[in-house]
GROMACS .gro file of C-alpha atoms in nm:
model
  468
    1MET     CA    1  -9.345  -7.606  -5.385
    2LYS     CA    2  -9.294  -7.719  -5.023
    3LYS     CA    3  -9.026  -7.527  -4.832
    4PRO     CA    4  -8.822  -7.603  -4.518
    5GLN     CA    5  -8.988  -7.470  -4.205
    6GLY     CA    6  -8.907  -7.141  -4.036
    7PHE     CA    7  -8.794  -6.900  -4.307
    8GLY     CA    8  -9.136  -6.740  -4.329
    9GLN     CA    9  -9.066  -6.575  -3.993
   10ILE     CA   10  -8.768  -6.390  -4.142
   11ALA     CA   11  -8.963  -6.288  -4.451
   12GLU     CA   12  -9.250  -6.152  -4.237
   13ARG     CA   13  -9.032  -5.925  -4.029
   14GLU     CA   14  -8.890  -5.762  -4.343
   15GLN     CA   15  -9.229  -5.672  -4.482
   16GLY     CA   16  -9.323  -5.316  -4.565
   17LEU     CA   17  -9.100  -5.252  -4.868
   18LYS     CA   18  -9.287  -5.186  -5.190
   19ARG     CA   19  -9.266  -5.442  -5.472
   20ARG     CA   20  -9.233  -5.196  -5.762
   21LEU     CA   21  -8.928  -5.312  -5.958
   22THR     CA   22  -9.019  -5.460  -6.297
   23SER     CA   23  -8.851  -5.760  -6.456
   24GLY     CA   24  -8.678  -5.529  -6.711
   25GLN     CA   25  -8.545  -5.301  -6.438
   26MET     CA   26  -8.416  -5.603  -6.243
   27SER     CA   27  -8.221  -5.729  -6.544
   28MET     CA   28  -8.063  -5.390  -6.604
   29ILE     CA   29  -7.989  -5.348  -6.232
   30ALA     CA   30  -7.810  -5.685  -6.225
   31ILE     CA   31  -7.576  -5.617  -6.514
   32GLY     CA   32  -7.554  -5.244  -6.442
   33GLY     CA   33  -7.428  -5.307  -6.091
   34ALA     CA   34  -7.144  -5.521  -6.223
   35VAL     CA   35  -7.039  -5.283  -6.501
   36GLY     CA   36  -6.897  -4.981  -6.323
   37THR     CA   37  -6.575  -4.842  -6.188
   38GLY     CA   38  -6.430  -5.194  -6.159
   39LEU     CA   39  -6.429  -5.224  -6.539
   40PHE     CA   40  -6.374  -4.866  -6.643
   41LEU     CA   41  -6.113  -4.766  -6.386
   42GLY     CA   42  -6.024  -5.064  -6.169
   43SER     CA   43  -5.919  -5.267  -6.475
   44LYS     CA   44  -5.609  -5.049  -6.509
   45PHE     CA   45  -5.481  -5.189  -6.177
   46ALA     CA   46  -5.548  -5.545  -6.295
   47ILE     CA   47  -5.369  -5.477  -6.625
   48GLY     CA   48  -5.073  -5.331  -6.430
   49PHE     CA   49  -5.042  -5.657  -6.231
   50ALA     CA   50  -5.109  -5.915  -6.506
   51GLY     CA   51  -5.038  -5.749  -6.839
   52PRO     CA   52  -5.221  -5.919  -7.129
   53SER     CA   53  -5.290  -6.223  -6.911
   54VAL     CA   54  -5.548  -6.009  -6.736
   55ILE     CA   55  -5.788  -6.166  -6.986
   56ILE     CA   56  -5.736  -6.498  -6.812
   57SER     CA   57  -5.768  -6.326  -6.474
   58TYR     CA   58  -6.107  -6.186  -6.560
   59ALA     CA   59  -6.213  -6.518  -6.712
   60ILE     CA   60  -6.137  -6.693  -6.379
   61GLY     CA   61  -6.315  -6.418  -6.188
   62GLY     CA   62  -6.607  -6.445  -6.430
   63LEU     CA   63  -6.632  -6.822  -6.374
   64ILE     CA   64  -6.641  -6.770  -5.996
   65THR     CA   65  -6.903  -6.501  -6.043
   66LEU     CA   66  -7.125  -6.725  -6.253
   67LEU     CA   67  -7.103  -7.006  -5.992
   68LEU     CA   68  -7.198  -6.752  -5.725
   69MET     CA   69  -7.490  -6.622  -5.932
   70GLY     CA   70  -7.617  -6.977  -5.976
   71CYS     CA   71  -7.606  -7.052  -5.605
   72LEU     CA   72  -7.764  -6.719  -5.518
   73ALA     CA   73  -8.037  -6.745  -5.785
   74GLU     CA   74  -8.140  -7.086  -5.655
   75MET     CA   75  -8.176  -6.960  -5.297
   76THR     CA   76  -8.344  -6.634  -5.406
   77VAL     CA   77  -8.610  -6.805  -5.618
   78ALA     CA   78  -8.688  -7.022  -5.312
   79HIS     CA   79  -8.689  -6.726  -5.068
   80SER     CA   80  -8.713  -6.368  -5.203
   81THR     CA   81  -8.644  -6.111  -4.927
   82SER     CA   82  -8.432  -5.798  -4.895
   83GLY     CA   83  -8.216  -5.964  -4.627
   84SER     CA   84  -8.112  -6.207  -4.901
   85PHE     CA   85  -7.786  -6.396  -4.844
   86GLY     CA   86  -7.765  -6.248  -4.487
   87ALA     CA   87  -8.107  -6.392  -4.410
   88TYR     CA   88  -8.016  -6.723  -4.575
   89ALA     CA   89  -7.701  -6.750  -4.367
   90GLU     CA   90  -7.901  -6.677  -4.049
   91HIS     CA   91  -8.160  -6.943  -4.126
   92TYR     CA   92  -7.947  -7.221  -4.276
   93ILE     CA   93  -7.621  -7.181  -4.079
   94GLY     CA   94  -7.704  -6.980  -3.763
   95PRO     CA   95  -7.783  -6.632  -3.624
   96LEU     CA   96  -7.417  -6.542  -3.580
   97ALA     CA   97  -7.342  -6.626  -3.945
   98GLY     CA   98  -7.631  -6.402  -4.055
   99PHE     CA   99  -7.507  -6.122  -3.837
  100LEU     CA  100  -7.148  -6.145  -3.966
  101VAL     CA  101  -7.248  -6.171  -4.332
  102ARG     CA  102  -7.486  -5.873  -4.316
  103TYR     CA  103  -7.242  -5.645  -4.132
  104ALA     CA  104  -6.936  -5.752  -4.338
  105TYR     CA  105  -7.131  -5.685  -4.657
  106TRP     CA  106  -7.283  -5.364  -4.535
  107SER     CA  107  -6.943  -5.222  -4.439
  108CYS     CA  108  -6.796  -5.342  -4.769
  109VAL     CA  109  -7.061  -5.170  -4.982
  110VAL     CA  110  -7.053  -4.855  -4.768
  111LEU     CA  111  -6.684  -4.824  -4.843
  112ALA     CA  112  -6.741  -4.927  -5.211
  113VAL     CA  113  -6.972  -4.626  -5.241
  114GLY     CA  114  -6.667  -4.425  -5.140
  115THR     CA  115  -6.457  -4.579  -5.417
  116GLU     CA  116  -6.722  -4.494  -5.675
  117VAL     CA  117  -6.752  -4.133  -5.566
  118THR     CA  118  -6.375  -4.103  -5.556
  119ALA     CA  119  -6.372  -4.223  -5.918
  120VAL     CA  120  -6.636  -3.962  -6.006
  121ALA     CA  121  -6.403  -3.692  -5.884
  122GLU     CA  122  -6.121  -3.836  -6.096
  123TYR     CA  123  -6.340  -3.837  -6.406
  124MET     CA  124  -6.451  -3.478  -6.356
  125HIS     CA  125  -6.086  -3.379  -6.335
  126PHE     CA  126  -6.073  -3.458  -6.710
  127TRP     CA  127  -6.285  -3.150  -6.785
  128PHE     CA  128  -6.223  -2.937  -6.478
  129PRO     CA  129  -5.864  -2.996  -6.365
  130ASP     CA  130  -5.862  -2.691  -6.134
  131VAL     CA  131  -6.178  -2.778  -5.940
  132PRO     CA  132  -6.108  -2.972  -5.613
  133GLY     CA  133  -6.229  -3.331  -5.618
  134TRP     CA  134  -6.420  -3.306  -5.289
  135LEU     CA  135  -6.662  -3.056  -5.450
  136TRP     CA  136  -6.773  -3.316  -5.710
  137VAL     CA  137  -6.803  -3.577  -5.437
  138CYS     CA  138  -7.050  -3.356  -5.251
  139VAL     CA  139  -7.256  -3.256  -5.557
  140PHE     CA  140  -7.310  -3.599  -5.703
  141SER     CA  141  -7.352  -3.767  -5.362
  142GLY     CA  142  -7.629  -3.527  -5.271
  143ALA     CA  143  -7.815  -3.596  -5.595
  144LEU     CA  144  -7.805  -3.977  -5.563
  145ILE     CA  145  -7.899  -3.969  -5.196
  146LEU     CA  146  -8.207  -3.772  -5.295
  147VAL     CA  147  -8.298  -4.032  -5.562
  148ASN     CA  148  -8.268  -4.319  -5.315
  149ALA     CA  149  -8.472  -4.129  -5.054
  150MET     CA  150  -8.768  -4.082  -5.288
  151SER     CA  151  -8.888  -4.439  -5.357
  152VAL     CA  152  -8.770  -4.773  -5.494
  153LYS     CA  153  -8.952  -4.687  -5.818
  154ALA     CA  154  -8.743  -4.371  -5.859
  155PHE     CA  155  -8.429  -4.576  -5.791
  156GLY     CA  156  -8.531  -4.841  -6.044
  157THR     CA  157  -8.608  -4.582  -6.317
  158ILE     CA  158  -8.280  -4.393  -6.274
  159GLU     CA  159  -8.077  -4.712  -6.255
  160TYR     CA  160  -8.244  -4.852  -6.565
  161TRP     CA  161  -8.142  -4.553  -6.773
  162PHE     CA  162  -7.792  -4.536  -6.620
  163SER     CA  163  -7.740  -4.898  -6.712
  164THR     CA  164  -7.888  -4.850  -7.058
  165ILE     CA  165  -7.641  -4.568  -7.133
  166LYS     CA  166  -7.332  -4.756  -7.023
  167ILE     CA  167  -7.432  -5.085  -7.188
  168THR     CA  168  -7.503  -4.905  -7.515
  169ALA     CA  169  -7.165  -4.735  -7.486
  170ILE     CA  170  -6.979  -5.060  -7.425
  171VAL     CA  171  -7.145  -5.222  -7.725
  172ALA     CA  172  -7.048  -4.922  -7.938
  173PHE     CA  173  -6.691  -4.938  -7.799
  174ILE     CA  174  -6.666  -5.307  -7.886
  175ILE     CA  175  -6.791  -5.249  -8.243
  176LEU     CA  176  -6.551  -4.954  -8.291
  177GLY     CA  177  -6.256  -5.141  -8.140
  178ALA     CA  178  -6.317  -5.450  -8.348
  179TYR     CA  179  -6.339  -5.238  -8.664
  180VAL     CA  180  -6.014  -5.057  -8.584
  181VAL     CA  181  -5.821  -5.376  -8.488
  182ARG     CA  182  -5.938  -5.552  -8.803
  183GLY     CA  183  -5.842  -5.272  -9.041
  184ASN     CA  184  -5.509  -5.164  -8.891
  185PRO     CA  185  -5.203  -5.387  -8.890
  186GLN     CA  186  -5.036  -5.201  -8.602
  187TYR     CA  187  -5.312  -5.327  -8.369
  188GLY     CA  188  -5.413  -5.681  -8.286
  189VAL     CA  189  -5.310  -5.990  -8.089
  190ALA     CA  190  -4.942  -5.916  -8.154
  191GLN     CA  191  -4.972  -5.649  -7.885
  192TYR     CA  192  -5.029  -5.930  -7.632
  193THR     CA  193  -4.666  -6.045  -7.650
  194ALA     CA  194  -4.489  -5.730  -7.768
  195HIS     CA  195  -4.399  -5.590  -7.424
  196GLY     CA  196  -4.259  -5.867  -7.208
  197GLY     CA  197  -4.481  -6.151  -7.321
  198PHE     CA  198  -4.834  -6.260  -7.235
  199PHE     CA  199  -4.736  -6.315  -6.869
  200PRO     CA  200  -4.498  -6.019  -6.813
  201ASN     CA  201  -4.528  -6.055  -6.433
  202GLY     CA  202  -4.564  -6.432  -6.428
  203LEU     CA  203  -4.849  -6.646  -6.310
  204TRP     CA  204  -4.850  -6.468  -5.975
  205GLY     CA  205  -4.929  -6.136  -6.141
  206MET     CA  206  -5.213  -6.303  -6.332
  207TRP     CA  207  -5.356  -6.454  -6.007
  208VAL     CA  208  -5.334  -6.126  -5.815
  209ALA     CA  209  -5.536  -5.963  -6.093
  210VAL     CA  210  -5.814  -6.217  -6.018
  211VAL     CA  211  -5.859  -6.039  -5.685
  212ILE     CA  212  -5.929  -5.709  -5.870
  213SER     CA  213  -6.159  -5.888  -6.113
  214ILE     CA  214  -6.378  -6.001  -5.821
  215PHE     CA  215  -6.396  -5.640  -5.706
  216SER     CA  216  -6.500  -5.549  -6.061
  217TYR     CA  217  -6.777  -5.809  -6.058
  218LEU     CA  218  -6.897  -5.699  -5.717
  219SER     CA  219  -7.265  -5.595  -5.714
  220VAL     CA  220  -7.398  -5.876  -5.934
  221GLU     CA  221  -7.527  -6.019  -5.605
  222MET     CA  222  -7.751  -5.718  -5.557
  223ILE     CA  223  -8.011  -5.880  -5.777
  224ALA     CA  224  -8.087  -6.110  -5.483
  225VAL     CA  225  -8.145  -5.810  -5.253
  226ALA     CA  226  -8.356  -5.626  -5.509
  227ALA     CA  227  -8.574  -5.936  -5.545
  228GLY     CA  228  -8.735  -5.840  -5.218
  229GLU     CA  229  -8.894  -5.540  -5.399
  230ALA     CA  230  -8.961  -5.701  -5.738
  231GLU     CA  231  -9.311  -5.736  -5.878
  232ASP     CA  232  -9.245  -6.097  -5.985
  233PRO     CA  233  -8.922  -6.205  -5.809
  234GLU     CA  234  -8.904  -6.561  -5.943
  235ARG     CA  235  -8.934  -6.458  -6.308
  236ALA     CA  236  -8.712  -6.152  -6.259
  237VAL     CA  237  -8.427  -6.343  -6.097
  238LYS     CA  238  -8.426  -6.617  -6.357
  239LYS     CA  239  -8.424  -6.366  -6.643
  240ALA     CA  240  -8.152  -6.151  -6.477
  241PHE     CA  241  -7.934  -6.457  -6.416
  242ARG     CA  242  -7.943  -6.566  -6.780
  243ALA     CA  243  -7.880  -6.215  -6.906
  244THR     CA  244  -7.592  -6.160  -6.667
  245ILE     CA  245  -7.410  -6.478  -6.782
  246VAL     CA  246  -7.390  -6.361  -7.143
  247ARG     CA  247  -7.323  -5.993  -7.076
  248LEU     CA  248  -7.043  -6.046  -6.825
  249VAL     CA  249  -6.850  -6.264  -7.070
  250VAL     CA  250  -6.906  -6.026  -7.362
  251PHE     CA  251  -6.853  -5.698  -7.181
  252TYR     CA  252  -6.552  -5.781  -6.970
  253LEU     CA  253  -6.350  -6.029  -7.170
  254LEU     CA  254  -6.412  -5.881  -7.515
  255THR     CA  255  -6.363  -5.525  -7.397
  256LEU     CA  256  -6.033  -5.604  -7.224
  257ALA     CA  257  -5.912  -5.805  -7.524
  258LEU     CA  258  -5.977  -5.503  -7.752
  259ILE     CA  259  -5.815  -5.254  -7.511
  260LEU     CA  260  -5.496  -5.460  -7.495
  261ALA     CA  261  -5.498  -5.509  -7.873
  262ILE     CA  262  -5.490  -5.129  -7.922
  263VAL     CA  263  -5.301  -4.985  -7.624
  264PRO     CA  264  -4.977  -5.153  -7.496
  265TRP     CA  265  -5.049  -5.304  -7.152
  266ASN     CA  266  -4.773  -5.099  -6.987
  267GLU     CA  267  -4.953  -4.784  -7.102
  268ALA     CA  268  -5.307  -4.904  -7.026
  269GLY     CA  269  -5.204  -4.993  -6.670
  270LYS     CA  270  -5.103  -4.639  -6.583
  271ALA     CA  271  -5.315  -4.350  -6.442
  272GLY     CA  272  -5.650  -4.278  -6.601
  273SER     CA  273  -5.916  -4.498  -6.757
  274PRO     CA  274  -5.795  -4.750  -7.024
  275PHE     CA  275  -6.109  -4.664  -7.222
  276VAL     CA  276  -6.009  -4.298  -7.251
  277LYS     CA  277  -5.655  -4.403  -7.348
  278VAL     CA  278  -5.792  -4.613  -7.639
  279MET     CA  279  -5.984  -4.311  -7.772
  280LEU     CA  280  -5.675  -4.094  -7.741
  281ALA     CA  281  -5.463  -4.357  -7.913
  282LEU     CA  282  -5.711  -4.372  -8.205
  283ASP     CA  283  -5.708  -3.991  -8.231
  284ILE     CA  284  -6.083  -3.964  -8.276
  285PRO     CA  285  -6.187  -3.598  -8.221
  286GLY     CA  286  -6.398  -3.556  -7.903
  287ALA     CA  287  -6.415  -3.934  -7.846
  288ALA     CA  288  -6.212  -3.923  -7.525
  289GLY     CA  289  -6.460  -3.675  -7.376
  290VAL     CA  290  -6.754  -3.893  -7.472
  291ILE     CA  291  -6.596  -4.203  -7.319
  292ASN     CA  292  -6.514  -4.004  -7.005
  293PHE     CA  293  -6.879  -3.913  -6.981
  294ILE     CA  294  -6.978  -4.279  -7.016
  295VAL     CA  295  -6.742  -4.389  -6.742
  296LEU     CA  296  -6.873  -4.109  -6.525
  297VAL     CA  297  -7.228  -4.244  -6.576
  298ALA     CA  298  -7.099  -4.594  -6.493
  299ALA     CA  299  -6.956  -4.476  -6.164
  300LEU     CA  300  -7.276  -4.286  -6.074
  301SER     CA  301  -7.480  -4.595  -6.166
  302ALA     CA  302  -7.269  -4.824  -5.947
  303MET     CA  303  -7.285  -4.571  -5.665
  304ASN     CA  304  -7.660  -4.547  -5.699
  305SER     CA  305  -7.695  -4.928  -5.683
  306GLN     CA  306  -7.463  -4.955  -5.386
  307LEU     CA  307  -7.652  -4.691  -5.187
  308TYR     CA  308  -7.966  -4.895  -5.253
  309ILE     CA  309  -7.822  -5.234  -5.154
  310THR     CA  310  -7.644  -5.116  -4.841
  311THR     CA  311  -7.958  -4.938  -4.723
  312ARG     CA  312  -8.163  -5.261  -4.758
  313MET     CA  313  -7.895  -5.460  -4.576
  314MET     CA  314  -7.903  -5.219  -4.280
  315PHE     CA  315  -8.285  -5.237  -4.288
  316SER     CA  316  -8.262  -5.615  -4.265
  317LEU     CA  317  -8.013  -5.595  -3.977
  318SER     CA  318  -8.249  -5.369  -3.787
  319ARG     CA  319  -8.554  -5.589  -3.843
  320ALA     CA  320  -8.349  -5.888  -3.720
  321GLY     CA  321  -8.265  -5.709  -3.394
  322HIS     CA  322  -7.899  -5.664  -3.502
  323ALA     CA  323  -7.913  -5.284  -3.519
  324PRO     CA  324  -8.115  -5.007  -3.357
  325SER     CA  325  -8.486  -5.023  -3.449
  326LEU     CA  326  -8.488  -4.673  -3.602
  327PHE     CA  327  -8.301  -4.815  -3.902
  328GLY     CA  328  -8.588  -5.052  -3.973
  329ARG     CA  329  -8.846  -4.777  -4.003
  330LEU     CA  330  -8.997  -4.693  -4.338
  331THR     CA  331  -9.130  -4.370  -4.490
  332ARG     CA  332  -9.474  -4.354  -4.651
  333SER     CA  333  -9.310  -4.438  -4.987
  334GLY     CA  334  -9.159  -4.753  -4.837
  335THR     CA  335  -8.803  -4.617  -4.812
  336PRO     CA  336  -8.580  -4.701  -4.509
  337LEU     CA  337  -8.462  -4.339  -4.487
  338ASN     CA  338  -8.266  -4.371  -4.161
  339ALA     CA  339  -8.082  -4.671  -4.295
  340LEU     CA  340  -7.997  -4.474  -4.612
  341LEU     CA  341  -7.856  -4.183  -4.416
  342LEU     CA  342  -7.637  -4.412  -4.207
  343SER     CA  343  -7.518  -4.588  -4.524
  344THR     CA  344  -7.378  -4.264  -4.664
  345SER     CA  345  -7.094  -4.274  -4.412
  346GLY     CA  346  -6.865  -4.418  -4.681
  347ILE     CA  347  -6.904  -4.096  -4.876
  348ALA     CA  348  -6.783  -3.894  -4.574
  349ILE     CA  349  -6.480  -4.121  -4.549
  350ALA     CA  350  -6.415  -4.071  -4.919
  351VAL     CA  351  -6.426  -3.696  -4.884
  352VAL     CA  352  -6.170  -3.706  -4.600
  353LEU     CA  353  -5.939  -3.935  -4.795
  354LYS     CA  354  -5.973  -3.732  -5.112
  355VAL     CA  355  -5.860  -3.423  -4.924
  356MET     CA  356  -5.583  -3.591  -4.721
  357VAL     CA  357  -5.439  -3.843  -4.975
  358PRO     CA  358  -5.590  -3.759  -5.315
  359ASP     CA  359  -5.346  -3.975  -5.515
  360THR     CA  360  -5.404  -4.297  -5.323
  361ALA     CA  361  -5.766  -4.258  -5.207
  362PHE     CA  362  -5.916  -4.494  -5.461
  363THR     CA  363  -5.663  -4.775  -5.405
  364LEU     CA  364  -5.690  -4.748  -5.023
  365MET     CA  365  -6.074  -4.756  -5.026
  366MET     CA  366  -6.071  -5.052  -5.263
  367ALA     CA  367  -5.830  -5.253  -5.044
  368ILE     CA  368  -6.028  -5.194  -4.726
  369SER     CA  369  -6.368  -5.266  -4.879
  370MET     CA  370  -6.234  -5.582  -5.041
  371PHE     CA  371  -6.258  -5.797  -4.730
  372GLY     CA  372  -6.633  -5.765  -4.681
  373ALA     CA  373  -6.689  -5.856  -5.049
  374LEU     CA  374  -6.465  -6.162  -5.051
  375PHE     CA  375  -6.594  -6.287  -4.713
  376THR     CA  376  -6.955  -6.243  -4.823
  377TRP     CA  377  -6.904  -6.425  -5.152
  378MET     CA  378  -6.730  -6.714  -4.970
  379MET     CA  379  -7.021  -6.729  -4.723
  380ILE     CA  380  -7.278  -6.736  -5.007
  381PHE     CA  381  -7.117  -7.055  -5.136
  382ILE     CA  382  -7.107  -7.204  -4.787
  383THR     CA  383  -7.468  -7.103  -4.719
  384HIS     CA  384  -7.575  -7.267  -5.047
  385TYR     CA  385  -7.413  -7.594  -4.932
  386PHE     CA  386  -7.614  -7.585  -4.607
  387PHE     CA  387  -7.929  -7.473  -4.792
  388ARG     CA  388  -7.926  -7.759  -5.042
  389ARG     CA  389  -7.852  -8.026  -4.776
  390ARG     CA  390  -8.132  -7.902  -4.548
  391TRP     CA  391  -8.374  -7.866  -4.839
  392ALA     CA  392  -8.316  -8.231  -4.929
  393ARG     CA  393  -8.327  -8.350  -4.568
  394GLU     CA  394  -8.659  -8.176  -4.500
  395GLY     CA  395  -8.816  -8.282  -4.828
  396GLY     CA  396  -8.841  -7.938  -4.981
  397GLY     CA  397  -8.941  -8.078  -5.319
  398ALA     CA  398  -8.828  -7.980  -5.668
  399LEU     CA  399  -8.654  -7.642  -5.697
  400SER     CA  400  -8.782  -7.428  -5.987
  401PHE     CA  401  -8.427  -7.301  -6.042
  402ARG     CA  402  -8.145  -7.541  -5.965
  403MET     CA  403  -7.766  -7.482  -5.961
  404PRO     CA  404  -7.599  -7.773  -6.147
  405GLY     CA  405  -7.293  -7.960  -6.024
  406PHE     CA  406  -7.376  -7.963  -5.653
  407PRO     CA  407  -7.183  -8.011  -5.425
  408VAL     CA  408  -6.865  -7.996  -5.636
  409LEU     CA  409  -6.912  -7.653  -5.798
  410THR     CA  410  -7.046  -7.502  -5.474
  411LEU     CA  411  -6.742  -7.619  -5.276
  412LEU     CA  412  -6.510  -7.516  -5.561
  413GLY     CA  413  -6.645  -7.163  -5.537
  414ALA     CA  414  -6.594  -7.152  -5.161
  415VAL     CA  415  -6.234  -7.277  -5.188
  416ALA     CA  416  -6.158  -7.029  -5.466
  417MET     CA  417  -6.284  -6.740  -5.254
  418LEU     CA  418  -6.077  -6.855  -4.955
  419ALA     CA  419  -5.766  -6.875  -5.177
  420ILE     CA  420  -5.831  -6.523  -5.306
  421LEU     CA  421  -5.872  -6.395  -4.947
  422VAL     CA  422  -5.541  -6.552  -4.848
  423THR     CA  423  -5.372  -6.407  -5.158
  424THR     CA  424  -5.451  -6.048  -5.057
  425TYR     CA  425  -5.215  -6.074  -4.761
  426TYR     CA  426  -4.918  -6.138  -4.995
  427THR     CA  427  -4.969  -5.828  -5.207
  428ASN     CA  428  -4.858  -5.478  -5.112
  429VAL     CA  429  -5.174  -5.312  -5.251
  430PHE     CA  430  -5.424  -5.539  -5.074
  431LYS     CA  431  -5.232  -5.635  -4.758
  432MET     CA  432  -5.474  -5.417  -4.559
  433THR     CA  433  -5.760  -5.644  -4.667
  434LEU     CA  434  -5.687  -5.917  -4.411
  435VAL     CA  435  -5.516  -5.684  -4.167
  436PHE     CA  436  -5.841  -5.485  -4.150
  437GLY     CA  437  -6.084  -5.769  -4.205
  438VAL     CA  438  -5.990  -6.040  -3.958
  439PRO     CA  439  -5.992  -5.812  -3.649
  440PHE     CA  440  -6.313  -5.659  -3.784
  441LEU     CA  441  -6.481  -6.003  -3.788
  442VAL     CA  442  -6.363  -6.076  -3.432
  443ILE     CA  443  -6.500  -5.740  -3.311
  444LEU     CA  444  -6.832  -5.813  -3.482
  445ALA     CA  445  -6.855  -6.157  -3.319
  446VAL     CA  446  -6.786  -6.004  -2.975
  447LEU     CA  447  -7.045  -5.729  -3.031
  448TYR     CA  448  -7.304  -5.989  -3.131
  449GLY     CA  449  -7.250  -6.185  -2.812
  450VAL     CA  450  -7.246  -5.877  -2.586
  451LEU     CA  451  -7.507  -5.646  -2.743
  452PHE     CA  452  -7.727  -5.816  -2.999
  453LYS     CA  453  -7.771  -6.187  -2.922
  454LYS     CA  454  -8.040  -6.144  -2.657
  455ARG     CA  455  -8.218  -5.876  -2.860
  456ALA     CA  456  -8.220  -6.091  -3.172
  457GLU     CA  457  -8.356  -6.385  -2.973
  458SER     CA  458  -8.630  -6.151  -2.838
  459VAL     CA  459  -8.725  -6.041  -3.191
  460ALA     CA  460  -8.747  -6.403  -3.303
  461LEU     CA  461  -8.956  -6.494  -2.997
  462GLN     CA  462  -9.199  -6.208  -3.056
  463ALA     CA  463  -9.238  -6.307  -3.420
  464GLY     CA  464  -9.310  -6.666  -3.316
  465GLU     CA  465  -9.570  -6.554  -3.065
  466GLN     CA  466  -9.740  -6.337  -3.328
  467ARG     CA  467  -9.751  -6.632  -3.568
  468GLY     CA  468  -9.892  -6.852  -3.298
   0.00000   0.00000   0.00000
């Protein structure tokens, strides 16, 4: 398969990482990254906004996610590297675009790690209400940092089993929920309209919940980053894409439908995990504790994945000349340890917030980290548009994986993400998203021009001379 010229230079500078992730691990990492705190805890915020119409909210978010996965899978099969969508933006749009995407995403995931570890503290409160949350933050953070510092194989093994546990639990939850709803007349679809109707907060409430759904689906894109360390990236990405399509629809939509059929939406949208509330409502002895353990594993899994992906993004930034060179160094096991240590800064922020504002820490971290996620997703769609046009212009040949519906579906995804970004400004909870994000992008652009532009050009020149 012939490819457009020039991308090999980017791939070469990111060499050194070990390709040790199996196809099975990649599939579990893809779905495992998307099934975490966003579903188990974040869904309560979405339910609070939308009521039963949150099912539509997550369906819309799921459609956008599948479009994004299609665009990303096509580019990843063509070019597998840990810089992923940041490297694609650099090559197909321009160096500044690659810089902004990488740093926006890195900062987003660094803060998302903080939301996950904040959720861990909340889950542990279920069993140990008198133990301060910051202690759990420190204990679990230390353990996962150690796992990520060992090797990509250690990360892949731990994440595989984390994902297996939570996926098994969700399947069991769906089977139990379906059995209960079918055999008990007090539960069922009648709950969807029993407390203010299907749209208790109108269409606006349903649309705002789409914003939270995107946050819930965040991390599906990590499959593209992990492809840089996969044994067989083309096969792994194709397999993970197909598996993710089915599992996202089943896990999110069916799970939310069952929760709302059992627990009234105005109860499910309050403090605590909706999953635990279902178990309490069914009065199954010990079940609430089991579910709490599962959502704890889900949060740890998502945190583990996010530490991995943000470390690789900082590694890519360093190798591109966009960050100090020490963050591009690898240990003997192929781990970018310095990049990992820097990427734990979100945990420190989470600890401070958990001590200072324990009741609002999760919501605040989620609002601030939202901008990087939404901006990155929008840029993935835009990058795919440039990628496909250049691929055709330079005669790249047949793509072994092809996103259907180009350019309509690609542009639809970009417009949808822009609309969601604008929506955040008109909500109290997420107003900080744009207030924080737009100045952040401006600062990044200035820093690029002042500090990193010449260095990045020097890195590119040196790579070109070595190739020559």
